PDB file of C-alpha atoms in Angstrom:
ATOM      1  CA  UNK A   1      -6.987  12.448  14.385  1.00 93.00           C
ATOM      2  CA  UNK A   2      -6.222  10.342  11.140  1.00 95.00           C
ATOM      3  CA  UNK A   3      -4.102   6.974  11.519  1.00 97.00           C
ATOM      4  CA  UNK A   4      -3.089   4.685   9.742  1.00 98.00           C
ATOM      5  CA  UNK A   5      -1.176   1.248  10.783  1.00 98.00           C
ATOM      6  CA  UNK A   6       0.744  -0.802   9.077  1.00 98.00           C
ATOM      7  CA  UNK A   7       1.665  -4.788   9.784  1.00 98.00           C
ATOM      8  CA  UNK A   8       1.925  -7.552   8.571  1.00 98.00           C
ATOM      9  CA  UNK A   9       5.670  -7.443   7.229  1.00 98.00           C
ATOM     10  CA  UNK A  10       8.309 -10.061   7.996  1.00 98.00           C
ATOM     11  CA  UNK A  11      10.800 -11.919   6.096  1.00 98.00           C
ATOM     12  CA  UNK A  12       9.643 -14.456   3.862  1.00 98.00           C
ATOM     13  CA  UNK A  13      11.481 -16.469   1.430  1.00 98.00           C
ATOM     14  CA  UNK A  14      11.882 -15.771  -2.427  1.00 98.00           C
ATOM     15  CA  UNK A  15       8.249 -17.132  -4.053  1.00 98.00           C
ATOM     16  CA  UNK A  16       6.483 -16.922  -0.797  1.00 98.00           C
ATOM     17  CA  UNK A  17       3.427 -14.608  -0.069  1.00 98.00           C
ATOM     18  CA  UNK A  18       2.662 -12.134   2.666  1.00 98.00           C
ATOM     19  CA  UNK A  19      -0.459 -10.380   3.123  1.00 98.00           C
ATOM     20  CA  UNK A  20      -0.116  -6.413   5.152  1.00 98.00           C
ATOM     21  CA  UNK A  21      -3.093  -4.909   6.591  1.00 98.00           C
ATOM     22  CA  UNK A  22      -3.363  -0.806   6.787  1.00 98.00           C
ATOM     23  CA  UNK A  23      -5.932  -0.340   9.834  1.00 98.00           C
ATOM     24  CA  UNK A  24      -7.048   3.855   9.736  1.00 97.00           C
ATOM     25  CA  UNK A  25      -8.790   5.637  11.732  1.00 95.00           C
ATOM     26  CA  UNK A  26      -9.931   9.317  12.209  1.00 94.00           C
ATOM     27  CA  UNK A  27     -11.775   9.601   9.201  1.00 93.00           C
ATOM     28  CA  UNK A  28     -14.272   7.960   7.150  1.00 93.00           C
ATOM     29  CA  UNK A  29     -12.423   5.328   4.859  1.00 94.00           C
ATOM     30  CA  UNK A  30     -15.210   5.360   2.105  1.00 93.00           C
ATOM     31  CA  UNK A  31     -14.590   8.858   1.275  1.00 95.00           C
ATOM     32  CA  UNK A  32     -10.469   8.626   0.578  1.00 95.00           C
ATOM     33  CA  UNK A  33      -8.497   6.947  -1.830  1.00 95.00           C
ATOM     34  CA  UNK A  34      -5.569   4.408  -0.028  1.00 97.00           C
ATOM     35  CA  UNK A  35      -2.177   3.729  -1.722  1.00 97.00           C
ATOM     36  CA  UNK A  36       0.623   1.543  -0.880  1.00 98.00           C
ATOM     37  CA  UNK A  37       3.942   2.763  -1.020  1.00 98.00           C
ATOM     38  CA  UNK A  38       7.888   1.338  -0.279  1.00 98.00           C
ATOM     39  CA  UNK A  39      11.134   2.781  -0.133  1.00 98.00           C
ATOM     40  CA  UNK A  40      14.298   0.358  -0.201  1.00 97.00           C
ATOM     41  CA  UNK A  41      17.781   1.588   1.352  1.00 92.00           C
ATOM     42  CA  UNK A  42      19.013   3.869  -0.810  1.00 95.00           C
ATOM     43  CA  UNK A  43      16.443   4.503  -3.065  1.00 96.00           C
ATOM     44  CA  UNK A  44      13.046   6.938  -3.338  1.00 96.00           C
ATOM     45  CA  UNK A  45       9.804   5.745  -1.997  1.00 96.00           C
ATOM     46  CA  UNK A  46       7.836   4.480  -5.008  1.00 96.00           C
ATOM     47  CA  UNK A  47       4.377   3.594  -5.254  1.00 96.00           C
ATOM     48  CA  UNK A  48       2.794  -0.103  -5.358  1.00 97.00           C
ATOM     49  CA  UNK A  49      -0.644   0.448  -5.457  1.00 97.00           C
ATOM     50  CA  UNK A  50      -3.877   1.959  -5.034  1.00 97.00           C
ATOM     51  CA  UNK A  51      -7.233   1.529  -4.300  1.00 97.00           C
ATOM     52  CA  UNK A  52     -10.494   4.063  -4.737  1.00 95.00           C
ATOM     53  CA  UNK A  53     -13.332   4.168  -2.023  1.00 93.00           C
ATOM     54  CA  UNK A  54     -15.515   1.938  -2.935  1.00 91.00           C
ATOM     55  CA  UNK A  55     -12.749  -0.436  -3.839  1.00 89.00           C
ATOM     56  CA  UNK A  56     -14.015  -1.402  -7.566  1.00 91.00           C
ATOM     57  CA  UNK A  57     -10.933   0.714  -8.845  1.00 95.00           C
ATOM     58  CA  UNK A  58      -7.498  -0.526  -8.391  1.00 96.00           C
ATOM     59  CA  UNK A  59      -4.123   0.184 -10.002  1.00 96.00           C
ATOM     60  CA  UNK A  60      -0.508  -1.274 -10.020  1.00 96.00           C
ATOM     61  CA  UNK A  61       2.729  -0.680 -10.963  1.00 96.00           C
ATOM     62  CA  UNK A  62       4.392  -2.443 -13.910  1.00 95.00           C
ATOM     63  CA  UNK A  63       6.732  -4.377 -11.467  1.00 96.00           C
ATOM     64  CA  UNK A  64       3.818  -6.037  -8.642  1.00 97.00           C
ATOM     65  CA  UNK A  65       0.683  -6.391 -11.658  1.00 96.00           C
ATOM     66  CA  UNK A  66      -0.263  -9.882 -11.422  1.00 97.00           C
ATOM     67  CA  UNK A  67       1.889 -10.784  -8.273  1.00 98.00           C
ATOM     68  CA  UNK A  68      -0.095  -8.260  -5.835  1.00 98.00           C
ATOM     69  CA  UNK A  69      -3.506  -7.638  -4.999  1.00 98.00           C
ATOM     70  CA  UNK A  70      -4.905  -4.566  -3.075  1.00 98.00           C
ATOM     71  CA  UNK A  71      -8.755  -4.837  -1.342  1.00 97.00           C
ATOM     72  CA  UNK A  72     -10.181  -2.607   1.254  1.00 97.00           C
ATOM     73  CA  UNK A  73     -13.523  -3.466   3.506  1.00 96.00           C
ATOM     74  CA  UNK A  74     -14.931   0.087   4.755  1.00 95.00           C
ATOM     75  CA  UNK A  75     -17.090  -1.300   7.729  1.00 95.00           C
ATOM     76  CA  UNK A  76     -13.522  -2.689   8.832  1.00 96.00           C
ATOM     77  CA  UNK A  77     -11.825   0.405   8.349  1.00 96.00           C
ATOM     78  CA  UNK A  78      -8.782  -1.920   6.920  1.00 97.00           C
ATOM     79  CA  UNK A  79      -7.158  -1.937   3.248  1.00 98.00           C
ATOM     80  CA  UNK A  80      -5.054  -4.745   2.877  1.00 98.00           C
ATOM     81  CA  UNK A  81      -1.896  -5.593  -0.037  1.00 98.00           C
ATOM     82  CA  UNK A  82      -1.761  -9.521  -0.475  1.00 98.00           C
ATOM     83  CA  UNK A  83       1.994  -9.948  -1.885  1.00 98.00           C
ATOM     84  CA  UNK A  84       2.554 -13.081  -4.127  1.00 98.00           C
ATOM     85  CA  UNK A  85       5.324 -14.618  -5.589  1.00 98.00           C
ATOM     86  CA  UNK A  86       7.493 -12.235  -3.736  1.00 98.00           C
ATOM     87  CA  UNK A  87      11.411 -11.625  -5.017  1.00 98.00           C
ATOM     88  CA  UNK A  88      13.948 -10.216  -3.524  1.00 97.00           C
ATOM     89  CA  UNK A  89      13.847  -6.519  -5.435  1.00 97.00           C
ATOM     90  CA  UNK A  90      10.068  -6.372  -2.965  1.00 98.00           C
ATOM     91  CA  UNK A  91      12.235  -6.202  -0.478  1.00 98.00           C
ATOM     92  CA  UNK A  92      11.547  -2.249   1.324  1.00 98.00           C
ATOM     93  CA  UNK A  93       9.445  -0.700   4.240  1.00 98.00           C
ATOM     94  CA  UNK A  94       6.011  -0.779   3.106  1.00 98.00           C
ATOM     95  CA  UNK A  95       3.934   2.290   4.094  1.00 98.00           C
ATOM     96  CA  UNK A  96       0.351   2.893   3.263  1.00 98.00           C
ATOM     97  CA  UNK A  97      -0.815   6.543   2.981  1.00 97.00           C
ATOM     98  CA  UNK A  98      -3.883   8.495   2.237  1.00 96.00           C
ATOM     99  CA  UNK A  99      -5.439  11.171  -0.333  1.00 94.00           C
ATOM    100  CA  UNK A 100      -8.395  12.226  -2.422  1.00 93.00           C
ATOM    101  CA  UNK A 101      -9.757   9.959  -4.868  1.00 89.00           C
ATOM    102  CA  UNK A 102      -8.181  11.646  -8.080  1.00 90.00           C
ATOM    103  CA  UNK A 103      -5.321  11.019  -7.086  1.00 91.00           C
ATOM    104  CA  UNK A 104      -5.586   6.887  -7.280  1.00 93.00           C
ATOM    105  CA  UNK A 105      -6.225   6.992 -11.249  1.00 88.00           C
ATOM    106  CA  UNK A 106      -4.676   4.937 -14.285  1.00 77.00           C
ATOM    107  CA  UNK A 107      -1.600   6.993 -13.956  1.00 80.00           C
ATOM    108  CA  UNK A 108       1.796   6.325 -12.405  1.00 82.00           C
ATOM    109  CA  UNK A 109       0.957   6.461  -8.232  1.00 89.00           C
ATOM    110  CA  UNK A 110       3.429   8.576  -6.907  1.00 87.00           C
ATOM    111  CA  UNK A 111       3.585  10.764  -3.435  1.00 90.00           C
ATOM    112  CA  UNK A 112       1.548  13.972  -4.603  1.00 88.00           C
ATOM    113  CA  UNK A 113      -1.729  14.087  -2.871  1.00 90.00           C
ATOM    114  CA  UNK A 114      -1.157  11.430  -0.311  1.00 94.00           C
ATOM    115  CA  UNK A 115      -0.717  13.931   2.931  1.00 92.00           C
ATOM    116  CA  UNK A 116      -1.573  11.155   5.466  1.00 96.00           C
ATOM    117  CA  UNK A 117       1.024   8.340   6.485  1.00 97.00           C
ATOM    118  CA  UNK A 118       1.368   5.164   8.562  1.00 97.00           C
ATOM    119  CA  UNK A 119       4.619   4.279  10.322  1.00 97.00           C
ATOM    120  CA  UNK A 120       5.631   1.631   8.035  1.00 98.00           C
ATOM    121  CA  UNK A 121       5.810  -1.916   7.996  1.00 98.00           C
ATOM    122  CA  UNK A 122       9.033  -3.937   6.950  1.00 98.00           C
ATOM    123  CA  UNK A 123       9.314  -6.795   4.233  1.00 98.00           C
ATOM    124  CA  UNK A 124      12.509  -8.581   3.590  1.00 98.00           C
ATOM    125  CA  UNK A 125      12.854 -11.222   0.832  1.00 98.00           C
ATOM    126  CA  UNK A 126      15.399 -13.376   0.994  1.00 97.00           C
ATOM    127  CA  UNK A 127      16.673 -17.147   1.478  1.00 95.00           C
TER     128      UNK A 127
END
């Protein structure tokens, strides 16, 4: 059946990097768009990122562009989010998740579409 598994999360301190991995399995990675999601206490899960099957498109919210990099390797079955420069306001779970390819596109990457999830993984910024 589909999986996906998230780690890679820790606590870090303010300007320092961490890099999560999304491992999936069950289906053919190739064929599926990947996006990376969080959800702080309190607040609704927004999206990070996304990446398309071959990996050649990528898109980022306002808030991680330039900080955070998304890359995928197919024959590895892994999509990975390299976080940069992290602040405290990354601080969340981080959950990857898994739909179609229309629905990683140059518009805001929210929950609709993505049907498949992984457990989480949990980043905390701080000093």
């Amino acid at each position: 059946q589909v999986q996906l598994v998230e780690s890679g999360g820790g606590l870090v301190q303010p300007g320092g990097s961490l890099r999560l991995s999304c491992a999936a399995s069950g289906f053919t990675l190739g064929y599926y768009a990947i996006g990376w999601f969080r959800q702080a206490p309190g607040k609704e899960r927004e999206g990070v990122s996304c990446i398309g099957t071959g990996g050649g498109f990528t898109h980022y919210t306002d808030s991680v562009q330039g900080r955070f990099t998304i890359s995928k390797d197919n024959s590895k079955n892994t999509v990975w989010l390299q976080m940069n420069s992290l602040k405290a306001e990354d601080t969340a779970v981080y959950y990857c998740a898994l739909a179609y390819p229309q629905y990683c596109s140059g518009a805001n990457i929210n929950t609709d579409g993505y049907n498949y999830w992984g457990q989480g993984t949990q980043v905390t910024v701080s000093s």
